PDB file of C-alpha atoms in Angstrom:
ATOM      1  CA  UNK A 808      -7.271  28.648 -37.677  1.00  0.00           C
ATOM      2  CA  UNK A 809      -6.378  29.648 -41.212  1.00  0.00           C
ATOM      3  CA  UNK A 810      -3.787  32.225 -42.263  1.00  0.00           C
ATOM      4  CA  UNK A 811      -5.198  34.130 -45.230  1.00  0.00           C
ATOM      5  CA  UNK A 812      -2.200  36.354 -45.807  1.00  0.00           C
ATOM      6  CA  UNK A 813      -1.361  35.434 -49.386  1.00  0.00           C
ATOM      7  CA  UNK A 814      -0.392  37.407 -52.437  1.00  0.00           C
ATOM      8  CA  UNK A 815      -3.248  37.170 -54.936  1.00  0.00           C
ATOM      9  CA  UNK A 816      -3.698  38.068 -58.560  1.00  0.00           C
ATOM     10  CA  UNK A 817      -7.278  39.195 -58.149  1.00  0.00           C
ATOM     11  CA  UNK A 818      -7.844  39.621 -61.871  1.00  0.00           C
ATOM     12  CA  UNK A 819      -7.609  35.858 -62.387  1.00  0.00           C
ATOM     13  CA  UNK A 820      -9.983  34.808 -59.614  1.00  0.00           C
ATOM     14  CA  UNK A 821     -13.792  34.662 -59.718  1.00  0.00           C
ATOM     15  CA  UNK A 822     -15.590  36.834 -57.196  1.00  0.00           C
ATOM     16  CA  UNK A 823     -17.122  33.876 -55.360  1.00  0.00           C
ATOM     17  CA  UNK A 824     -13.615  32.734 -54.350  1.00  0.00           C
ATOM     18  CA  UNK A 825     -12.780  36.046 -52.662  1.00  0.00           C
ATOM     19  CA  UNK A 826     -13.770  37.478 -49.295  1.00  0.00           C
ATOM     20  CA  UNK A 827     -13.363  40.980 -47.846  1.00  0.00           C
ATOM     21  CA  UNK A 828     -12.800  41.658 -44.173  1.00  0.00           C
ATOM     22  CA  UNK A 829     -15.766  43.464 -42.597  1.00  0.00           C
ATOM     23  CA  UNK A 830     -13.445  45.565 -40.414  1.00  0.00           C
ATOM     24  CA  UNK A 831     -10.461  46.600 -42.568  1.00  0.00           C
ATOM     25  CA  UNK A 832     -11.711  45.731 -46.113  1.00  0.00           C
ATOM     26  CA  UNK A 833      -8.721  43.501 -46.872  1.00  0.00           C
ATOM     27  CA  UNK A 834      -9.517  41.382 -49.925  1.00  0.00           C
ATOM     28  CA  UNK A 835      -8.273  37.806 -49.743  1.00  0.00           C
ATOM     29  CA  UNK A 836      -8.831  34.277 -50.955  1.00  0.00           C
ATOM     30  CA  UNK A 837     -11.790  32.541 -49.320  1.00  0.00           C
ATOM     31  CA  UNK A 838     -10.488  29.575 -47.297  1.00  0.00           C
ATOM     32  CA  UNK A 839     -11.996  26.115 -47.165  1.00  0.00           C
ATOM     33  CA  UNK A 840     -12.639  25.247 -43.540  1.00  0.00           C
ATOM     34  CA  UNK A 841     -12.953  21.892 -41.845  1.00  0.00           C
ATOM     35  CA  UNK A 842     -15.327  21.277 -38.954  1.00  0.00           C
ATOM     36  CA  UNK A 843     -14.382  23.362 -35.919  1.00  0.00           C
ATOM     37  CA  UNK A 844     -11.998  25.684 -37.792  1.00  0.00           C
ATOM     38  CA  UNK A 845     -12.284  29.448 -38.076  1.00  0.00           C
ATOM     39  CA  UNK A 846     -10.718  32.026 -40.377  1.00  0.00           C
ATOM     40  CA  UNK A 847      -9.258  35.344 -39.188  1.00  0.00           C
ATOM     41  CA  UNK A 848      -8.129  38.389 -41.106  1.00  0.00           C
ATOM     42  CA  UNK A 849      -4.311  38.503 -41.195  1.00  0.00           C
ATOM     43  CA  UNK A 850      -4.337  42.312 -41.029  1.00  0.00           C
ATOM     44  CA  UNK A 851      -6.671  43.081 -38.117  1.00  0.00           C
ATOM     45  CA  UNK A 852      -7.452  39.689 -36.571  1.00  0.00           C
ATOM     46  CA  UNK A 853     -11.228  39.966 -37.107  1.00  0.00           C
ATOM     47  CA  UNK A 854     -12.975  36.597 -37.260  1.00  0.00           C
ATOM     48  CA  UNK A 855     -14.258  36.311 -40.814  1.00  0.00           C
ATOM     49  CA  UNK A 856     -16.231  33.128 -40.311  1.00  0.00           C
ATOM     50  CA  UNK A 857     -16.070  29.736 -38.703  1.00  0.00           C
ATOM     51  CA  UNK A 858     -17.286  26.201 -39.354  1.00  0.00           C
ATOM     52  CA  UNK A 859     -19.095  25.045 -36.240  1.00  0.00           C
ATOM     53  CA  UNK A 860     -19.801  21.307 -35.936  1.00  0.00           C
ATOM     54  CA  UNK A 861     -23.463  20.256 -35.749  1.00  0.00           C
ATOM     55  CA  UNK A 862     -24.472  23.883 -36.293  1.00  0.00           C
ATOM     56  CA  UNK A 863     -27.850  23.107 -37.843  1.00  0.00           C
ATOM     57  CA  UNK A 864     -29.097  20.710 -35.171  1.00  0.00           C
ATOM     58  CA  UNK A 865     -27.850  22.836 -32.285  1.00  0.00           C
ATOM     59  CA  UNK A 866     -29.368  25.992 -33.779  1.00  0.00           C
ATOM     60  CA  UNK A 867     -32.734  24.290 -34.277  1.00  0.00           C
ATOM     61  CA  UNK A 868     -32.729  23.119 -30.668  1.00  0.00           C
ATOM     62  CA  UNK A 869     -31.974  26.639 -29.429  1.00  0.00           C
ATOM     63  CA  UNK A 870     -34.653  28.246 -31.621  1.00  0.00           C
ATOM     64  CA  UNK A 871     -37.275  25.807 -30.341  1.00  0.00           C
ATOM     65  CA  UNK A 872     -36.156  26.428 -26.744  1.00  0.00           C
ATOM     66  CA  UNK A 873     -36.414  30.193 -27.287  1.00  0.00           C
ATOM     67  CA  UNK A 874     -39.930  29.866 -28.737  1.00  0.00           C
ATOM     68  CA  UNK A 875     -40.980  27.755 -25.758  1.00  0.00           C
ATOM     69  CA  UNK A 876     -39.646  30.427 -23.385  1.00  0.00           C
ATOM     70  CA  UNK A 877     -41.245  33.300 -25.303  1.00  0.00           C
ATOM     71  CA  UNK A 878     -44.804  32.940 -23.971  1.00  0.00           C
ATOM     72  CA  UNK A 879     -43.973  32.589 -20.233  1.00  0.00           C
ATOM     73  CA  UNK A 880     -41.320  35.316 -20.521  1.00  0.00           C
ATOM     74  CA  UNK A 881     -43.871  37.821 -21.809  1.00  0.00           C
ATOM     75  CA  UNK A 882     -47.098  36.766 -20.108  1.00  0.00           C
ATOM     76  CA  UNK A 883     -46.082  35.392 -16.708  1.00  0.00           C
ATOM     77  CA  UNK A 884     -45.441  37.847 -13.839  1.00  0.00           C
ATOM     78  CA  UNK A 885     -41.984  39.392 -13.738  1.00  0.00           C
ATOM     79  CA  UNK A 886     -42.559  41.144 -10.406  1.00  0.00           C
ATOM     80  CA  UNK A 887     -44.992  40.830  -7.523  1.00  0.00           C
ATOM     81  CA  UNK A 888     -45.297  44.296  -5.954  1.00  0.00           C
ATOM     82  CA  UNK A 889     -46.965  44.846  -2.587  1.00  0.00           C
ATOM     83  CA  UNK A 890     -47.537  48.477  -1.633  1.00  0.00           C
ATOM     84  CA  UNK A 891     -50.011  49.949   0.896  1.00  0.00           C
ATOM     85  CA  UNK A 892     -51.782  46.631   1.283  1.00  0.00           C
ATOM     86  CA  UNK A 893     -52.271  46.128  -2.438  1.00  0.00           C
ATOM     87  CA  UNK A 894     -50.495  43.516  -4.537  1.00  0.00           C
ATOM     88  CA  UNK A 895     -49.917  43.835  -8.262  1.00  0.00           C
ATOM     89  CA  UNK A 896     -48.347  41.482 -10.760  1.00  0.00           C
ATOM     90  CA  UNK A 897     -46.456  42.995 -13.671  1.00  0.00           C
ATOM     91  CA  UNK A 898     -45.715  41.267 -16.965  1.00  0.00           C
ATOM     92  CA  UNK A 899     -44.148  42.517 -20.185  1.00  0.00           C
ATOM     93  CA  UNK A 900     -47.573  42.538 -21.815  1.00  0.00           C
ATOM     94  CA  UNK A 901     -49.202  44.379 -18.899  1.00  0.00           C
ATOM     95  CA  UNK A 902     -46.492  47.060 -19.131  1.00  0.00           C
ATOM     96  CA  UNK A 903     -47.333  47.586 -22.809  1.00  0.00           C
ATOM     97  CA  UNK A 904     -51.056  47.714 -22.007  1.00  0.00           C
ATOM     98  CA  UNK A 905     -50.467  50.191 -19.147  1.00  0.00           C
ATOM     99  CA  UNK A 906     -48.530  52.521 -21.435  1.00  0.00           C
ATOM    100  CA  UNK A 907     -51.288  52.341 -24.037  1.00  0.00           C
ATOM    101  CA  UNK A 908     -53.993  53.061 -21.474  1.00  0.00           C
ATOM    102  CA  UNK A 909     -51.987  56.046 -20.199  1.00  0.00           C
ATOM    103  CA  UNK A 910     -52.291  57.834 -23.562  1.00  0.00           C
ATOM    104  CA  UNK A 911     -48.709  56.893 -24.460  1.00  0.00           C
ATOM    105  CA  UNK A 912     -49.653  54.876 -27.510  1.00  0.00           C
ATOM    106  CA  UNK A 913     -46.494  55.710 -29.433  1.00  0.00           C
ATOM    107  CA  UNK A 914     -44.229  54.522 -26.619  1.00  0.00           C
ATOM    108  CA  UNK A 915     -46.429  51.448 -26.135  1.00  0.00           C
ATOM    109  CA  UNK A 916     -46.012  50.505 -29.803  1.00  0.00           C
ATOM    110  CA  UNK A 917     -42.226  50.938 -29.626  1.00  0.00           C
ATOM    111  CA  UNK A 918     -41.968  48.859 -26.442  1.00  0.00           C
ATOM    112  CA  UNK A 919     -44.204  46.168 -27.940  1.00  0.00           C
ATOM    113  CA  UNK A 920     -42.159  45.969 -31.153  1.00  0.00           C
ATOM    114  CA  UNK A 921     -38.749  45.961 -29.466  1.00  0.00           C
ATOM    115  CA  UNK A 922     -39.577  43.613 -26.584  1.00  0.00           C
ATOM    116  CA  UNK A 923     -42.212  41.293 -28.076  1.00  0.00           C
ATOM    117  CA  UNK A 924     -42.976  41.707 -31.775  1.00  0.00           C
ATOM    118  CA  UNK A 925     -39.540  41.873 -33.393  1.00  0.00           C
ATOM    119  CA  UNK A 926     -37.900  39.223 -31.143  1.00  0.00           C
ATOM    120  CA  UNK A 927     -40.711  36.830 -32.144  1.00  0.00           C
ATOM    121  CA  UNK A 928     -40.306  37.673 -35.837  1.00  0.00           C
ATOM    122  CA  UNK A 929     -36.551  37.052 -35.547  1.00  0.00           C
ATOM    123  CA  UNK A 930     -37.111  33.631 -34.007  1.00  0.00           C
ATOM    124  CA  UNK A 931     -39.686  32.677 -36.652  1.00  0.00           C
ATOM    125  CA  UNK A 932     -37.322  33.793 -39.437  1.00  0.00           C
ATOM    126  CA  UNK A 933     -34.492  31.754 -37.936  1.00  0.00           C
ATOM    127  CA  UNK A 934     -36.744  28.711 -37.576  1.00  0.00           C
ATOM    128  CA  UNK A 935     -37.957  28.966 -41.196  1.00  0.00           C
ATOM    129  CA  UNK A 936     -34.387  29.376 -42.496  1.00  0.00           C
ATOM    130  CA  UNK A 937     -33.082  26.392 -40.539  1.00  0.00           C
ATOM    131  CA  UNK A 938     -36.009  24.201 -41.585  1.00  0.00           C
ATOM    132  CA  UNK A 939     -35.537  25.165 -45.242  1.00  0.00           C
ATOM    133  CA  UNK A 940     -31.945  23.940 -44.982  1.00  0.00           C
ATOM    134  CA  UNK A 941     -32.791  20.810 -42.983  1.00  0.00           C
ATOM    135  CA  UNK A 942     -35.641  19.741 -45.297  1.00  0.00           C
ATOM    136  CA  UNK A 943     -34.004  21.154 -48.461  1.00  0.00           C
ATOM    137  CA  UNK A 944     -37.129  23.060 -49.524  1.00  0.00           C
ATOM    138  CA  UNK A 945     -37.808  26.701 -50.285  1.00  0.00           C
ATOM    139  CA  UNK A 946     -34.199  27.835 -49.958  1.00  0.00           C
ATOM    140  CA  UNK A 947     -34.888  30.872 -52.155  1.00  0.00           C
ATOM    141  CA  UNK A 948     -37.440  31.984 -49.553  1.00  0.00           C
ATOM    142  CA  UNK A 949     -34.898  31.062 -46.887  1.00  0.00           C
ATOM    143  CA  UNK A 950     -32.491  33.589 -48.406  1.00  0.00           C
ATOM    144  CA  UNK A 951     -35.140  36.320 -48.278  1.00  0.00           C
ATOM    145  CA  UNK A 952     -36.030  35.476 -44.676  1.00  0.00           C
ATOM    146  CA  UNK A 953     -32.378  35.419 -43.607  1.00  0.00           C
ATOM    147  CA  UNK A 954     -31.859  38.859 -45.135  1.00  0.00           C
ATOM    148  CA  UNK A 955     -34.975  40.054 -43.292  1.00  0.00           C
ATOM    149  CA  UNK A 956     -33.597  38.578 -40.068  1.00  0.00           C
ATOM    150  CA  UNK A 957     -30.394  40.592 -40.428  1.00  0.00           C
ATOM    151  CA  UNK A 958     -32.425  43.789 -40.871  1.00  0.00           C
ATOM    152  CA  UNK A 959     -34.425  42.960 -37.739  1.00  0.00           C
ATOM    153  CA  UNK A 960     -31.433  42.143 -35.523  1.00  0.00           C
ATOM    154  CA  UNK A 961     -30.790  45.712 -34.394  1.00  0.00           C
ATOM    155  CA  UNK A 962     -34.439  46.288 -33.412  1.00  0.00           C
ATOM    156  CA  UNK A 963     -34.863  43.428 -30.964  1.00  0.00           C
ATOM    157  CA  UNK A 964     -33.784  44.977 -27.660  1.00  0.00           C
ATOM    158  CA  UNK A 965     -34.499  42.404 -24.977  1.00  0.00           C
ATOM    159  CA  UNK A 966     -31.310  43.291 -23.115  1.00  0.00           C
ATOM    160  CA  UNK A 967     -32.375  46.956 -22.929  1.00  0.00           C
ATOM    161  CA  UNK A 968     -35.763  45.960 -21.527  1.00  0.00           C
ATOM    162  CA  UNK A 969     -34.061  43.669 -19.004  1.00  0.00           C
ATOM    163  CA  UNK A 970     -31.841  46.534 -17.857  1.00  0.00           C
ATOM    164  CA  UNK A 971     -34.963  48.657 -17.380  1.00  0.00           C
ATOM    165  CA  UNK A 972     -36.529  45.933 -15.239  1.00  0.00           C
ATOM    166  CA  UNK A 973     -33.398  45.616 -13.099  1.00  0.00           C
ATOM    167  CA  UNK A 974     -33.211  49.396 -12.591  1.00  0.00           C
ATOM    168  CA  UNK A 975     -36.876  49.401 -11.547  1.00  0.00           C
ATOM    169  CA  UNK A 976     -36.226  46.624  -9.042  1.00  0.00           C
ATOM    170  CA  UNK A 977     -33.353  48.569  -7.474  1.00  0.00           C
ATOM    171  CA  UNK A 978     -35.472  51.727  -7.167  1.00  0.00           C
ATOM    172  CA  UNK A 979     -38.588  49.992  -5.824  1.00  0.00           C
ATOM    173  CA  UNK A 980     -36.946  47.648  -3.333  1.00  0.00           C
ATOM    174  CA  UNK A 981     -36.790  50.383  -0.675  1.00  0.00           C
ATOM    175  CA  UNK A 982     -40.379  51.539  -1.275  1.00  0.00           C
ATOM    176  CA  UNK A 983     -42.357  48.310  -1.384  1.00  0.00           C
ATOM    177  CA  UNK A 984     -42.187  44.564  -0.874  1.00  0.00           C
ATOM    178  CA  UNK A 985     -40.955  42.928  -4.043  1.00  0.00           C
ATOM    179  CA  UNK A 986     -40.915  39.317  -5.107  1.00  0.00           C
ATOM    180  CA  UNK A 987     -39.429  38.126  -8.363  1.00  0.00           C
ATOM    181  CA  UNK A 988     -41.756  36.155 -10.602  1.00  0.00           C
ATOM    182  CA  UNK A 989     -41.282  33.159 -12.853  1.00  0.00           C
ATOM    183  CA  UNK A 990     -41.590  35.457 -15.852  1.00  0.00           C
ATOM    184  CA  UNK A 991     -38.299  37.161 -14.994  1.00  0.00           C
ATOM    185  CA  UNK A 992     -36.448  33.836 -14.926  1.00  0.00           C
ATOM    186  CA  UNK A 993     -38.004  32.902 -18.284  1.00  0.00           C
ATOM    187  CA  UNK A 994     -37.137  36.332 -19.699  1.00  0.00           C
ATOM    188  CA  UNK A 995     -33.491  36.002 -18.663  1.00  0.00           C
ATOM    189  CA  UNK A 996     -33.462  32.455 -20.041  1.00  0.00           C
ATOM    190  CA  UNK A 997     -34.881  33.700 -23.348  1.00  0.00           C
ATOM    191  CA  UNK A 998     -32.206  36.376 -23.580  1.00  0.00           C
ATOM    192  CA  UNK A 999     -29.397  33.899 -22.834  1.00  0.00           C
ATOM    193  CA  UNK A1000     -30.722  31.362 -25.351  1.00  0.00           C
ATOM    194  CA  UNK A1001     -30.896  34.031 -28.039  1.00  0.00           C
ATOM    195  CA  UNK A1002     -27.338  35.164 -27.300  1.00  0.00           C
ATOM    196  CA  UNK A1003     -26.146  31.549 -27.478  1.00  0.00           C
ATOM    197  CA  UNK A1004     -28.034  31.149 -30.758  1.00  0.00           C
ATOM    198  CA  UNK A1005     -26.209  34.169 -32.201  1.00  0.00           C
ATOM    199  CA  UNK A1006     -22.920  32.418 -31.448  1.00  0.00           C
ATOM    200  CA  UNK A1007     -23.901  28.956 -32.705  1.00  0.00           C
ATOM    201  CA  UNK A1008     -25.801  29.969 -35.853  1.00  0.00           C
ATOM    202  CA  UNK A1009     -22.790  30.725 -38.046  1.00  0.00           C
ATOM    203  CA  UNK A1010     -23.770  33.226 -40.783  1.00  0.00           C
ATOM    204  CA  UNK A1011     -21.109  31.831 -43.124  1.00  0.00           C
ATOM    205  CA  UNK A1012     -22.504  28.310 -42.904  1.00  0.00           C
ATOM    206  CA  UNK A1013     -26.090  29.532 -43.298  1.00  0.00           C
ATOM    207  CA  UNK A1014     -25.292  31.606 -46.396  1.00  0.00           C
ATOM    208  CA  UNK A1015     -23.288  28.742 -47.905  1.00  0.00           C
ATOM    209  CA  UNK A1016     -26.097  26.234 -47.334  1.00  0.00           C
ATOM    210  CA  UNK A1017     -28.767  28.545 -48.761  1.00  0.00           C
ATOM    211  CA  UNK A1018     -26.611  29.471 -51.762  1.00  0.00           C
ATOM    212  CA  UNK A1019     -25.911  25.819 -52.575  1.00  0.00           C
ATOM    213  CA  UNK A1020     -29.614  25.103 -52.588  1.00  0.00           C
ATOM    214  CA  UNK A1021     -30.259  28.037 -54.930  1.00  0.00           C
ATOM    215  CA  UNK A1022     -27.471  26.991 -57.325  1.00  0.00           C
ATOM    216  CA  UNK A1023     -28.801  23.412 -57.476  1.00  0.00           C
ATOM    217  CA  UNK A1024     -32.294  24.708 -58.187  1.00  0.00           C
ATOM    218  CA  UNK A1025     -31.020  26.866 -61.057  1.00  0.00           C
ATOM    219  CA  UNK A1026     -29.503  23.796 -62.721  1.00  0.00           C
TER     220      UNK A1026
END
């Protein structure tokens, strides 16, 4: 862990050698990290960035795992509900379709975007960015896609949808016979993989790799 608390003459340093803390705005010299090291702000302790070993390979593996989980998580049954002799199977997609058929098209569109559309776009952006770094092609497009990914991050709300499912289970368990489906396990797995990906896919390393590719292309 690096201590960045140094006295700097900022007028003599180029901007690309400086970094500002996202929490307290302290301006300091950008450290050079070795594998496994992380840099913290000396004023507030916020983690500025870290250098995670094997970040690219591990991130690619997690993105592919998330994409493989995406289809069963959204299209396999989450719940099997038996009420008054009738059995229904509910999936994420069937919930969107039910809202649309109930003249709640606006809510259906929001649920679709937040639970299915935007999470898929995020994964595809991450995959394209990682492949552009791995294959050293199209890094300028990788920069655009990574910026788009950061704008999409706040709109993918899988955890909110999961909380809604869990609340529904608690309320329905006393009214009907419930059985959890494979889709729920895949949905939870997808959420956990995406959270793990957020930790592994270091923004600092991604920006550095994409910027190096752009600088080489300009020469």
